[in-house]
PDB file of C-alpha atoms in Angstrom:
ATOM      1  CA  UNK P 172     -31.875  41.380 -15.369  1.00 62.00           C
ATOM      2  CA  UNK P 173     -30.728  38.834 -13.442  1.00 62.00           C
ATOM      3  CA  UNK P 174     -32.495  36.083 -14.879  1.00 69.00           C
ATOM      4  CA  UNK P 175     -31.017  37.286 -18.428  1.00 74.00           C
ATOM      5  CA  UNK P 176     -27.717  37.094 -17.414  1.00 71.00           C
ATOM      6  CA  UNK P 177     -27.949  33.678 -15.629  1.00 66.00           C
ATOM      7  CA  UNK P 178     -29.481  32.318 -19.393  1.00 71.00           C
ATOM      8  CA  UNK P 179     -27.152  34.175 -21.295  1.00 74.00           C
ATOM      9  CA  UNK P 180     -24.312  32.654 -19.355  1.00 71.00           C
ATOM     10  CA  UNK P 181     -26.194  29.006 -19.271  1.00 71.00           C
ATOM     11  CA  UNK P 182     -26.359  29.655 -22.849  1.00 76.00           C
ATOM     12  CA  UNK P 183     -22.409  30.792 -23.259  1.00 75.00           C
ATOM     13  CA  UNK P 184     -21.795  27.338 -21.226  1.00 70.00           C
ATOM     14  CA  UNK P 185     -24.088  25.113 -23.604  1.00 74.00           C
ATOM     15  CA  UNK P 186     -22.569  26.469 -26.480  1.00 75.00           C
ATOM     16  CA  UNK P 187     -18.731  25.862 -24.846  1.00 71.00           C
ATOM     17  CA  UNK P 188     -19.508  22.345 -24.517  1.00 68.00           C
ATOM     18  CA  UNK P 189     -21.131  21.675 -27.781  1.00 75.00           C
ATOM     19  CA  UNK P 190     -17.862  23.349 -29.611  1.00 76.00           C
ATOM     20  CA  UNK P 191     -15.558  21.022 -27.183  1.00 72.00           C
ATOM     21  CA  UNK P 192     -17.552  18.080 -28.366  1.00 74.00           C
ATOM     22  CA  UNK P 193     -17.554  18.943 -31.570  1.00 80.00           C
ATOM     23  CA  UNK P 194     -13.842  19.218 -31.144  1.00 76.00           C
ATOM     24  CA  UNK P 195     -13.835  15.712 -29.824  1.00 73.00           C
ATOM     25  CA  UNK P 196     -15.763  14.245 -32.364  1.00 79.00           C
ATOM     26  CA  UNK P 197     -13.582  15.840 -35.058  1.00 79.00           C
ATOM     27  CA  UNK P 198     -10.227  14.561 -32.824  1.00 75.00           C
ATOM     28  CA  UNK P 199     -12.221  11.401 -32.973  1.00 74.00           C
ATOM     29  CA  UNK P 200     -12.517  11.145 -36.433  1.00 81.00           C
ATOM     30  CA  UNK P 201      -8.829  12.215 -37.371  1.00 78.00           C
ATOM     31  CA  UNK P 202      -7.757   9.753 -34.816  1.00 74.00           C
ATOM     32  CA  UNK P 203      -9.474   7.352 -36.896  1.00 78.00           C
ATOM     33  CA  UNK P 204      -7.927   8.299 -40.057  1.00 80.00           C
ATOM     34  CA  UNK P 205      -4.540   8.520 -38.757  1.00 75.00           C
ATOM     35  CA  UNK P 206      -4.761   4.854 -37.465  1.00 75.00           C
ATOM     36  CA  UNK P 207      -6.878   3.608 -40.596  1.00 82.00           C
ATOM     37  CA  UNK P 208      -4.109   5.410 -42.435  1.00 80.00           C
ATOM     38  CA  UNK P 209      -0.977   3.850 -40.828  1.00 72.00           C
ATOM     39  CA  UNK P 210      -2.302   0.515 -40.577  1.00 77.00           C
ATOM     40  CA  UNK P 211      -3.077   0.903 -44.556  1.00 82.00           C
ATOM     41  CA  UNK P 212       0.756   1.723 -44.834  1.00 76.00           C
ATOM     42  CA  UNK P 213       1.667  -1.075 -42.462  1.00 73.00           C
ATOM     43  CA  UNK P 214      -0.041  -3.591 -44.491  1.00 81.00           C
ATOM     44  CA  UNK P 215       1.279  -2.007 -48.093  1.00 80.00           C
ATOM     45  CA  UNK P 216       4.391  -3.044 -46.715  1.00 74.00           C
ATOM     46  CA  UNK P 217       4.117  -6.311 -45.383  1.00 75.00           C
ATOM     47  CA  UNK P 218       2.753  -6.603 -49.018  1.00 82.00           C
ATOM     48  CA  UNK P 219       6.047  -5.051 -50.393  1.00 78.00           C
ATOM     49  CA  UNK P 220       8.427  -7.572 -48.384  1.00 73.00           C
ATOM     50  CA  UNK P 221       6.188 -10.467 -48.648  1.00 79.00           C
ATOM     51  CA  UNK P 222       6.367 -10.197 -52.308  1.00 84.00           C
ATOM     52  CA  UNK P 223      10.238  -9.100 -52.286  1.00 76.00           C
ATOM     53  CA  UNK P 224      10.820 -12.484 -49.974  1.00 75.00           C
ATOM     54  CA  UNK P 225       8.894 -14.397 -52.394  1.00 80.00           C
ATOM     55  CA  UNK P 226      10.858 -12.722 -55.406  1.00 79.00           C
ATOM     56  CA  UNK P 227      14.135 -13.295 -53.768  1.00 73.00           C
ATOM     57  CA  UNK P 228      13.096 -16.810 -52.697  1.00 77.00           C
ATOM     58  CA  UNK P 229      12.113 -17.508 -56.184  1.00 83.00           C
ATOM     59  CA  UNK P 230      15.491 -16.197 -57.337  1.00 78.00           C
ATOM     60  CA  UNK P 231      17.081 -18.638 -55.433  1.00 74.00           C
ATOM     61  CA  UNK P 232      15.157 -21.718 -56.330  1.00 80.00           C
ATOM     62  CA  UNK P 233      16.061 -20.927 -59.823  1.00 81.00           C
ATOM     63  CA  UNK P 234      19.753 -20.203 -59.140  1.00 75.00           C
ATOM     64  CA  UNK P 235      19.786 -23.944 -57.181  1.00 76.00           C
ATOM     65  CA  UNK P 236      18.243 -25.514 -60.192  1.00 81.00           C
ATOM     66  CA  UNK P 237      20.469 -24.219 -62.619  1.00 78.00           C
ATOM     67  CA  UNK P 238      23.483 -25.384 -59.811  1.00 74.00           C
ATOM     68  CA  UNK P 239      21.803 -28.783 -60.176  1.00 80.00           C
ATOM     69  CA  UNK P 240      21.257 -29.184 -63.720  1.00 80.00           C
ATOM     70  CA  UNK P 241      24.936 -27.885 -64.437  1.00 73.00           C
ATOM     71  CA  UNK P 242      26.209 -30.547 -61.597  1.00 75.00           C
ATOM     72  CA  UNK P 243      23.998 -33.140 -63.399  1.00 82.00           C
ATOM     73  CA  UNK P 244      25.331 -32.362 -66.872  1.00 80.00           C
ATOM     74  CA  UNK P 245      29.068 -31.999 -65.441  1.00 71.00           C
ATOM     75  CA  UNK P 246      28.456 -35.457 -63.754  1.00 77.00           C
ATOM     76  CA  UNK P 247      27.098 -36.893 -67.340  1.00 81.00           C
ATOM     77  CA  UNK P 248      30.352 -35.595 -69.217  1.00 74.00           C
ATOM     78  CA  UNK P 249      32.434 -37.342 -66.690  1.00 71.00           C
ATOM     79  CA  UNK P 250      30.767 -40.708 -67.028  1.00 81.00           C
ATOM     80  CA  UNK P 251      30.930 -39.993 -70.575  1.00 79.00           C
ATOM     81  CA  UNK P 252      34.601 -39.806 -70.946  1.00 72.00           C
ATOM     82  CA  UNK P 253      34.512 -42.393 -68.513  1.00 74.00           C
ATOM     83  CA  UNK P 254      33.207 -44.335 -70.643  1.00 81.00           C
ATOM     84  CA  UNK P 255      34.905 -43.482 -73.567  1.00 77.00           C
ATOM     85  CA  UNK P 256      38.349 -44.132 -72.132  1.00 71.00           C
ATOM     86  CA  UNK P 257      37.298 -47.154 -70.694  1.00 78.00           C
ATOM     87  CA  UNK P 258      36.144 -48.530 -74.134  1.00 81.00           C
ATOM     88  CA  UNK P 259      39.518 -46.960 -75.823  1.00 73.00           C
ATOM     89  CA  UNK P 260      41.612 -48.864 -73.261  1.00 73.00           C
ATOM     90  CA  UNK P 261      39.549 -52.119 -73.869  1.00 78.00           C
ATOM     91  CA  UNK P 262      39.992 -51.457 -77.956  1.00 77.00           C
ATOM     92  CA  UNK P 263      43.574 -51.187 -77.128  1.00 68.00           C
ATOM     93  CA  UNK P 264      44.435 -53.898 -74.639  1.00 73.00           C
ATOM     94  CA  UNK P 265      42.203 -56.255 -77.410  1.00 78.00           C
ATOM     95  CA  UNK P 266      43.890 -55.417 -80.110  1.00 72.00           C
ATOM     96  CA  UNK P 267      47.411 -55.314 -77.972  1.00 66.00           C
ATOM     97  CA  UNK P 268      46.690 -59.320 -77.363  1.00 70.00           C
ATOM     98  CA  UNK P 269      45.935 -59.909 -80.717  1.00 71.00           C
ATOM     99  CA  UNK P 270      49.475 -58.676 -81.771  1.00 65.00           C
ATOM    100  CA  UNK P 271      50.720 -60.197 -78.641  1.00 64.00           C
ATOM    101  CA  UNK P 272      49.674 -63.309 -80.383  1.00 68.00           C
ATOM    102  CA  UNK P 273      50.581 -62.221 -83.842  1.00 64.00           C
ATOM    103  CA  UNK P 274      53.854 -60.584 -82.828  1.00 57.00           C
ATOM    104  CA  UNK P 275      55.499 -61.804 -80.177  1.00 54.00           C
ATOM    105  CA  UNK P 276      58.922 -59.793 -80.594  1.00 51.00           C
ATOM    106  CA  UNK P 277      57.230 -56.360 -80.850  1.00 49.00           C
ATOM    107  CA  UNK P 278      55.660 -57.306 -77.545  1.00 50.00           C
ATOM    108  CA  UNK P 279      57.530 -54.678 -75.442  1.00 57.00           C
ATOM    109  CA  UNK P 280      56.509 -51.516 -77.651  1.00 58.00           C
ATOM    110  CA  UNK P 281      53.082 -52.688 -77.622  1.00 58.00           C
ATOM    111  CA  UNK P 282      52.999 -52.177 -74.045  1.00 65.00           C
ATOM    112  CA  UNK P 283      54.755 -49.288 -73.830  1.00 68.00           C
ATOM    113  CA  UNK P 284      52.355 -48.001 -75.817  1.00 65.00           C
ATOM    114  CA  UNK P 285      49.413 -49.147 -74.033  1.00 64.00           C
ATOM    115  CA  UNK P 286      51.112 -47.817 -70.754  1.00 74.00           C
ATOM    116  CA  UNK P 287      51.354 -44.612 -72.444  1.00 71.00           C
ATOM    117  CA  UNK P 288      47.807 -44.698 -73.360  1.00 65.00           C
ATOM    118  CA  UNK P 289      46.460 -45.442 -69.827  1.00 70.00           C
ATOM    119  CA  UNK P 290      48.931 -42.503 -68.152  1.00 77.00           C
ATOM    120  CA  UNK P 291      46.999 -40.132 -70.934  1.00 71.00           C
ATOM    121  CA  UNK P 292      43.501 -41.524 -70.309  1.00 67.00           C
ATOM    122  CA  UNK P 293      44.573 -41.448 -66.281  1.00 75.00           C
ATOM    123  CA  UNK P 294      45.763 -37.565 -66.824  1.00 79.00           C
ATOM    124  CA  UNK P 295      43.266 -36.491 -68.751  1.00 71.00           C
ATOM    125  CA  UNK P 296      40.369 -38.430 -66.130  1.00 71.00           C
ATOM    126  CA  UNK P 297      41.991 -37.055 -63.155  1.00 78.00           C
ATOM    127  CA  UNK P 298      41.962 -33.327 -65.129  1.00 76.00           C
ATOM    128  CA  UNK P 299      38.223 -33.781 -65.929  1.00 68.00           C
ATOM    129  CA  UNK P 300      37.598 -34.964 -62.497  1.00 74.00           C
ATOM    130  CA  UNK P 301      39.261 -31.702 -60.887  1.00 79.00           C
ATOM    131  CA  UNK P 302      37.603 -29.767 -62.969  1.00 73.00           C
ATOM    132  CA  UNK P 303      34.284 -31.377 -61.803  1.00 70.00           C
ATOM    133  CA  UNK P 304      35.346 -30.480 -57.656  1.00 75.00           C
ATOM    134  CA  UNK P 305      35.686 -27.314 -58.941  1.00 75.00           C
ATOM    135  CA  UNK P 306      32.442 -26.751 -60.511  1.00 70.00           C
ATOM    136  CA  UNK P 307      31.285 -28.157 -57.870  1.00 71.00           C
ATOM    137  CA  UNK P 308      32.728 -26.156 -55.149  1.00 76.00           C
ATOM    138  CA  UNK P 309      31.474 -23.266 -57.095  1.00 69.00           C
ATOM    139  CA  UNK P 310      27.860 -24.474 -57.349  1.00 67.00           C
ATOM    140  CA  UNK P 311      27.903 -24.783 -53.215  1.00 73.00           C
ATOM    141  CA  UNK P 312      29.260 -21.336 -52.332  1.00 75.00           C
ATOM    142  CA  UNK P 313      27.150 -19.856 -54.953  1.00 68.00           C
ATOM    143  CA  UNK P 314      23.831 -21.947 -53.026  1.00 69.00           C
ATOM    144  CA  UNK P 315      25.589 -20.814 -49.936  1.00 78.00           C
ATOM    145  CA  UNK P 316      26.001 -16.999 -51.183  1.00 76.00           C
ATOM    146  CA  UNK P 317      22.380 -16.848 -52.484  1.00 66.00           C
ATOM    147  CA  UNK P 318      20.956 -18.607 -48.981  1.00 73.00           C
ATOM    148  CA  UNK P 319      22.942 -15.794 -47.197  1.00 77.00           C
ATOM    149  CA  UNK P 320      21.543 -12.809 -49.093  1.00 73.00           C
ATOM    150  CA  UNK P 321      17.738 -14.072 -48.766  1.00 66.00           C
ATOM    151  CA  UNK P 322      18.300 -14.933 -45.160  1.00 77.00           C
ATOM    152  CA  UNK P 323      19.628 -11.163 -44.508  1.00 75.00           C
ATOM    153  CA  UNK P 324      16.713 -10.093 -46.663  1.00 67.00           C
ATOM    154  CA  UNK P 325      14.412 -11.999 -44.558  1.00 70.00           C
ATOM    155  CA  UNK P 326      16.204 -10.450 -41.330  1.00 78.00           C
ATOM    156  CA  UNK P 327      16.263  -7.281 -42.672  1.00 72.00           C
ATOM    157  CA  UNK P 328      12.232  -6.976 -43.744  1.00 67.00           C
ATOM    158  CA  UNK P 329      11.429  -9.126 -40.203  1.00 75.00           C
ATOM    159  CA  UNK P 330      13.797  -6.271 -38.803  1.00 79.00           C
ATOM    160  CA  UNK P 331      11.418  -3.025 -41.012  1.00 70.00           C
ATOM    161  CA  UNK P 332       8.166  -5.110 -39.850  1.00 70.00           C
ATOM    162  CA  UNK P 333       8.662  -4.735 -36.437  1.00 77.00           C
ATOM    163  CA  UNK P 334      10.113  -1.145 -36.354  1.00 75.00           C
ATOM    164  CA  UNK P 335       7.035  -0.176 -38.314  1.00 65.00           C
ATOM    165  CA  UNK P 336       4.538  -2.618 -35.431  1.00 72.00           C
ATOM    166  CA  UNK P 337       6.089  -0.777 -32.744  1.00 79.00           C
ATOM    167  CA  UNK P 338       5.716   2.742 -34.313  1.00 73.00           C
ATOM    168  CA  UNK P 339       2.313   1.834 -34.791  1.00 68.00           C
ATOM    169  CA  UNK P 340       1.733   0.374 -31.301  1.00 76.00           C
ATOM    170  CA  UNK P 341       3.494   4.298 -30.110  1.00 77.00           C
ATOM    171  CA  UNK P 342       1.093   5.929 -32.607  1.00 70.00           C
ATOM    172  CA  UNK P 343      -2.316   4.063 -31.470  1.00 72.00           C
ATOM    173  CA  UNK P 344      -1.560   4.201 -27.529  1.00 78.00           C
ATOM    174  CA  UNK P 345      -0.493   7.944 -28.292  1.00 74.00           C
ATOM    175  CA  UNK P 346      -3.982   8.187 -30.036  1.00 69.00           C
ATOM    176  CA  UNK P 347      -5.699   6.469 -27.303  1.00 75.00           C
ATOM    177  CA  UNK P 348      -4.286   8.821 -24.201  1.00 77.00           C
ATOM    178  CA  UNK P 349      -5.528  11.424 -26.402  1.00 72.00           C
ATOM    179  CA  UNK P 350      -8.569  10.148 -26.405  1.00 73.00           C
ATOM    180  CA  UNK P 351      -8.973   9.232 -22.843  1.00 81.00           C
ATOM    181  CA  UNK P 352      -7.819  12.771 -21.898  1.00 78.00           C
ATOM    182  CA  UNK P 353     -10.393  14.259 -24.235  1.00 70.00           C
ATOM    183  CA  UNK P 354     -12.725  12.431 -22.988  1.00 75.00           C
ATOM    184  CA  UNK P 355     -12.096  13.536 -19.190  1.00 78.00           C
ATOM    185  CA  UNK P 356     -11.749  16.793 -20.254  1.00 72.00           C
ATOM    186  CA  UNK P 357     -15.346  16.496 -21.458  1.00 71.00           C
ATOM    187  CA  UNK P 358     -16.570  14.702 -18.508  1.00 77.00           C
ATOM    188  CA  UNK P 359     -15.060  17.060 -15.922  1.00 75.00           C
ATOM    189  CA  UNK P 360     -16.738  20.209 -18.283  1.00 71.00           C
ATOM    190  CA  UNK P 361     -19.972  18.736 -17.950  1.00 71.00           C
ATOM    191  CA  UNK P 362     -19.780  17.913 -13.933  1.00 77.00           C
ATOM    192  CA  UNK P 363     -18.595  21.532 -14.454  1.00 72.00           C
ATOM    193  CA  UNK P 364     -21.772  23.305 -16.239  1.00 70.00           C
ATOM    194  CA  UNK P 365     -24.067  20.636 -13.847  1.00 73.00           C
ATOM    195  CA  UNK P 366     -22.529  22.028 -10.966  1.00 74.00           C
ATOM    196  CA  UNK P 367     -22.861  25.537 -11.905  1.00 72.00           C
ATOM    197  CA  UNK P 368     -26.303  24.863 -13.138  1.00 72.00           C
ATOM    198  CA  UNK P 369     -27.275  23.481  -9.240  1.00 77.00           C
ATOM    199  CA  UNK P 370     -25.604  26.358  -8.087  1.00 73.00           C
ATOM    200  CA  UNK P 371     -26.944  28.901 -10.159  1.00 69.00           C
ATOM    201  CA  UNK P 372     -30.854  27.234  -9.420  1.00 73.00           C
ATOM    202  CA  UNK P 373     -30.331  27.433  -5.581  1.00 76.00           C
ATOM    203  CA  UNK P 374     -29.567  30.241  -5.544  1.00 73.00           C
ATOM    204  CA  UNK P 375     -30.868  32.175  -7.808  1.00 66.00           C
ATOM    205  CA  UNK P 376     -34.734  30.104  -7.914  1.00 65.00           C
ATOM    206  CA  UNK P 377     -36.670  30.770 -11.166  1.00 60.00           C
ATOM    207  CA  UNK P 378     -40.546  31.855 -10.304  1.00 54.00           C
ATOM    208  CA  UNK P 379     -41.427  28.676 -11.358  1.00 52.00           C
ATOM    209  CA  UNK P 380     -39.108  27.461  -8.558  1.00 48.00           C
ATOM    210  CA  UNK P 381     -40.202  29.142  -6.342  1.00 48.00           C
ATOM    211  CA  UNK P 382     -43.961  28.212  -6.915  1.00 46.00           C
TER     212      UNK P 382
END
């Protein structure tokens, strides 16, 4: 009777252990998943602002070409009037000393005409030229703008890339003490059942034991 009830509760403690590390195998393997999981999610989004960074980065390269080619083109139409009043004011001073030489007494209107002529070209350089700065000036605080939005973005996604590191570093030492704990627990059951095995067979000697 004795016997039986030693086995039956040998049996009870066998069966406790294999359910706790059956337990601990299934902790285990949801452990796992949870960190497979959240490192899935962690690289999705380094994915997500990699490709944002690139998009905005993109964005920008585009918006600084445009800048340049509109600069470039501004720049062109200024040489071009440039130009154009330069060869006006040559056309006119030439064909001012050919009446200079023709006409000496209408000398005087000549070149008050001609002065006339440079003030406009001068006015309407200077107005082409201002309009130019301007342009200008809103080229550079549109780069500056743009550079100031993607370096927030890139601030902002270094910023969500660590937050979402660190809650994985919390999430896979949390995992880990877990596991460390389960695993004690285990290790103390089975010094546990071993112990009350020893115990159990000293005092309680089996015939073949005793024999």
């Amino acid at each position: 009777m004795l016997e039986e009830t030693i086995r039956a509760l040998r049996e009870k403690l066998e069966n406790s252990a294999a359910d706790t590390l059956e337990q601990i195998e299934n902790l285990r393997a949801e452990q796992d998943g949870n960190r497979r999981e959240a490192e899935s999610n962690i690289q999705a989004l380094r994915n997500n602002l990699e490709q944002q960074r690139s998009n905005y980065e993109e964005k920008l390269d585009n918006e600084r070409a445009l800048h340049q080619v509109a600069r470039r083109e501004a720049e062109t139409n200024i040489q071009a009037l440039r130009d154009t009043m330069e060869k006006m004011r040559n056309d006119y001073e030439e064909k001012l000393d050919a009446e200079r030489a023709s006409h000496g007494g209408v000398q005087r209107n000549s070149e008050a005409g001609t002065q006339a002529l440079r003030e406009t070209m001068e006015k309407m350089r200077n107005d082409y030229e201002e309009k130019l700065d301007n342009e200008r000036a809103l080229s550079d605080n549109g780069r500056r703008e743009a550079e100031a939005r993607t370096q927030a973005l890139r601030e902002n996604m270094e910023k969500m890339r660590n937050d979402y590191e660190e809650k994985l570093d919390k999430e896979r030492a949390s995992h880990d003490a877990a596991r460390r704990e389960s695993e004690a627990n285990v290790r103390a059951l089975r010094e546990t059942m071993d112990a009350i095995r020893t115990d159990y067979a000293n005092n309680f000697p089996t015939d073949k034991n005793k024999s």
